[in-house]
Structure formats: structure tokens, C-alpha cells
Short mmCIF file of C-alpha atoms in Angstrom, two decimals:
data_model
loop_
_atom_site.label_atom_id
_atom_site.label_comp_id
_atom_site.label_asym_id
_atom_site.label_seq_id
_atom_site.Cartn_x
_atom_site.Cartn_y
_atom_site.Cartn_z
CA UNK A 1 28.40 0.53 10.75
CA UNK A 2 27.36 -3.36 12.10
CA UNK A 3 24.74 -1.63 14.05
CA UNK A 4 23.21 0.39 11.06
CA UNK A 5 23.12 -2.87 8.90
CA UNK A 6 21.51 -4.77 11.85
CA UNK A 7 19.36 -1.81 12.26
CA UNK A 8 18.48 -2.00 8.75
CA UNK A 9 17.72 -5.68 9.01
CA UNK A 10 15.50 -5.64 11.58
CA UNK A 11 13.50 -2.34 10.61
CA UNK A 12 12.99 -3.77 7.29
CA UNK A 13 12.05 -7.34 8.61
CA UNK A 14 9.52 -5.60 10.66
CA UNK A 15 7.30 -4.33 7.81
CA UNK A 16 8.28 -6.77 5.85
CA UNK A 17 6.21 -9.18 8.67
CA UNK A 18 3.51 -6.06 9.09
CA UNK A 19 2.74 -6.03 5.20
CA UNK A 20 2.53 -10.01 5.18
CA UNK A 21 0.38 -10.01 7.99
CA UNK A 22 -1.64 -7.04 6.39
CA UNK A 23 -1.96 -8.73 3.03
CA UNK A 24 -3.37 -12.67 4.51
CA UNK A 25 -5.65 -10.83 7.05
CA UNK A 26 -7.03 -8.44 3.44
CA UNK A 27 -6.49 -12.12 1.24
CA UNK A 28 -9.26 -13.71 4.01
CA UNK A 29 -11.74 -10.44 4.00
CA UNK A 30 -12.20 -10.68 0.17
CA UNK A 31 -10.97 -8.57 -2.49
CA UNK A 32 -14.05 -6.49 -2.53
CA UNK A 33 -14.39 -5.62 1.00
CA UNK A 34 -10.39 -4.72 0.82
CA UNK A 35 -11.09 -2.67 -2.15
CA UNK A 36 -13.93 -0.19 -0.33
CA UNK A 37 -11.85 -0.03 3.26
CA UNK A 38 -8.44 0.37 2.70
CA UNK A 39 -6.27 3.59 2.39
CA UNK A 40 -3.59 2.25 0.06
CA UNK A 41 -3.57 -0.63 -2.97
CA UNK A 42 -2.75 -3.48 -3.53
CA UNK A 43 -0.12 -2.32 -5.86
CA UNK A 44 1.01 -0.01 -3.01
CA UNK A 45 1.47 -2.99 -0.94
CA UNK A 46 3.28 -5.14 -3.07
CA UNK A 47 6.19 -2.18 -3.96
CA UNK A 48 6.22 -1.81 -0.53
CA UNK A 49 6.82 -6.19 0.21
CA UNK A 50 9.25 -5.80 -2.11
CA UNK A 51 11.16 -3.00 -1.16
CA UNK A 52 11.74 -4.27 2.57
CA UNK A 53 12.89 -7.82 0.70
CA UNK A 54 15.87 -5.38 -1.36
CA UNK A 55 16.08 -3.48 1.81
CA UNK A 56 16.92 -6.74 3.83
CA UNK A 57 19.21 -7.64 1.06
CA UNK A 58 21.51 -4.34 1.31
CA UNK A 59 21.68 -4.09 5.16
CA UNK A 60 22.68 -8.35 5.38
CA UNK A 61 24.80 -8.62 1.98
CA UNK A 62 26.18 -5.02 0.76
CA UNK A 63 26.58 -3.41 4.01
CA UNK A 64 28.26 -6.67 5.94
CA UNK A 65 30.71 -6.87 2.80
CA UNK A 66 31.22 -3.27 3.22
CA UNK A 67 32.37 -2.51 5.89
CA UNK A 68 34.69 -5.39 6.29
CA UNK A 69 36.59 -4.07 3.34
CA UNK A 70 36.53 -0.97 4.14
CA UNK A 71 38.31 -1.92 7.72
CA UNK A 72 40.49 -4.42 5.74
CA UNK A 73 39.51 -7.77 7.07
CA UNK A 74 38.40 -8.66 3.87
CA UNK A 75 40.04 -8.58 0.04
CA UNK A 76 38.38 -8.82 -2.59
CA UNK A 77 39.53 -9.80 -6.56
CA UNK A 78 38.38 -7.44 -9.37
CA UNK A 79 35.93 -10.01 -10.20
CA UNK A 80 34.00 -10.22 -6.65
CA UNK A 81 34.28 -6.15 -6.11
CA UNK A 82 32.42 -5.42 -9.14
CA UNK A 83 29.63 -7.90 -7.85
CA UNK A 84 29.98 -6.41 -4.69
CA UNK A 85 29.70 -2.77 -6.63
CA UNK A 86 27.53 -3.98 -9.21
CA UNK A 87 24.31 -5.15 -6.61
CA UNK A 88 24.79 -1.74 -4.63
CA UNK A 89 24.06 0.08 -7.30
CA UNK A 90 21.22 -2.19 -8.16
CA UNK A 91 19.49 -2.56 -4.87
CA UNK A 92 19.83 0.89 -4.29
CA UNK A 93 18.29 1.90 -7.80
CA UNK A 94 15.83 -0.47 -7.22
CA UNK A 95 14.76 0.66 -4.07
CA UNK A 96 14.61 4.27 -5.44
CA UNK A 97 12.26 3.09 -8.05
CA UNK A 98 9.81 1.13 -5.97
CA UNK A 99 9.56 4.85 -4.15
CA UNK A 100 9.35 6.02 -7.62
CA UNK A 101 6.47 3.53 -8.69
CA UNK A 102 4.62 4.23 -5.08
CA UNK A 103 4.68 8.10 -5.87
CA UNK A 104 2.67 6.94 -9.22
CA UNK A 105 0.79 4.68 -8.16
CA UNK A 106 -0.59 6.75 -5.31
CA UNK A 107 -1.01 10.02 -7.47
CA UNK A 108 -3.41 8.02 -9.85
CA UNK A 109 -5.46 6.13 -7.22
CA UNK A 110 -6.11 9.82 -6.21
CA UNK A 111 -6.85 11.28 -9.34
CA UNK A 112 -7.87 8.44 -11.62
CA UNK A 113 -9.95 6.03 -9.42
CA UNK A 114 -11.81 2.80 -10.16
CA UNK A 115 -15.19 3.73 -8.94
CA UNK A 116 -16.48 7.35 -9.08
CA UNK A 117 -19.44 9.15 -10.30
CA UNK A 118 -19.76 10.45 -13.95
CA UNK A 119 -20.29 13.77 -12.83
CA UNK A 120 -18.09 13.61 -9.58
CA UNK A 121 -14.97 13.56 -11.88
CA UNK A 122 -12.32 16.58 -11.40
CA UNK A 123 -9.65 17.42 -13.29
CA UNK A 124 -6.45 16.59 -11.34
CA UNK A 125 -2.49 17.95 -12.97
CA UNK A 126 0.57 18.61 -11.35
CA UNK A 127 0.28 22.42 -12.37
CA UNK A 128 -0.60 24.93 -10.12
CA UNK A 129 -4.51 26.55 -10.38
CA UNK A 130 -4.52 29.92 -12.19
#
């Protein structure tokens, strides 16, 4: 279990660093250039920045606490296990809604975008064609 959290830790630090580094190098081109050349938005990115932060948050706090009460080197009052309970849930929800929010955001980029033709429009729906 340390080595998941640590895993966890370090995966998320990584793309937390990659979306930084991503985001200053796009911040320096210019919003317009960034706008015409990239693959994902802006919004995109920033769910993403965030989710690695609550990502780094569960594998160093939740999953630490966790597993030292669960081997019993560590009690807990009532009080500090439903804080310890109460931010799992929360980080965990709120990583399942910035996947959530991605799914959205990426499904309207594709069929709602900024800059297209009047007559290059197409109808876009989550129903299969007839």
C-alpha cells in the first residue's frame, strides 16, 4: 500500500510538472497561436492541473493515514476519522467530476466550436444515426 501512494505521488507530480510546463511554454506563444495549434483547451488543461493537485492530495494525506490505521499503528478519535472519511469521499468525488467536466468539455469543443464556417456546421447528439 506505501508503494501505491508513493506511486500515486509521483505519477501525479509528473503531469502535474508536464501540464505546468505545457501551460508557460502556451502562456509565452500567445493565446491566439495556442488557440489554432493545440489538440485540447485551456479548460481541458486546467481540470486536468487540478486533478493531479487532488490526486497528490489522496496518495500523500488519505492513503498514508490509511493504511496506518488499517495496520493499527495509528488511532484515531471519532472526530479525526470522519475528517479522515470525510476528504476521501471528497477528493475522490472531486476527482470523478473533473473526469466528468473533461468528458463535457471535450464533447462540445467537438461539436460546438469557436470558429467554424456558417455552412460547415453539422448537427452533432449523442443518439445513434437512423
Amino acid at each position: 500500500m506505501a508503494s501505491i501512494a508513493l506511486f500515486t505521488v509521483v505519477a501525479n507530480v509528473t503531469v502535474f510538472l508536464a501540464m505546468v510546463q505545457t501551460l508557460i511554454r502556451d502562456a509565452r506563444r500567445g493565446l491566439k497561436t495556442v488557440a489554432i495549434n493545440s489538440t485540447n483547451s485551456y479548460v481541458t488543461r486546467f481540470l486536468m492541473l487540478s486533478m493531479t493537485v487532488s490526486g497528490v492530495m489522496v496518495g500523500s494525506v488519505i492513503m498514508p493515514l490509511s493504511l496506518l490505521k488499517t495496520l493499527g499503528l495509528l488511532v484515531l478519535s471519532y472526530a479525526q476519522c470522519a475528517v479522515m472519511v470525510y476528504l476521501d469521499y471528497l477528493l475522490c468525488a472531486v476527482s470523478t467530476l473533473h473526469v466528468l467536466f473533461m468528458a463535457v468539455d471535450t464533447y462540445l469543443v467537438i461539436c460546438k466550436p469557436l470558429k467554424r464556417g456558417k455552412h460547415d456546421q453539422k448537427e452533432c447528439n449523442w443518439t445513434k444515426p437512423k
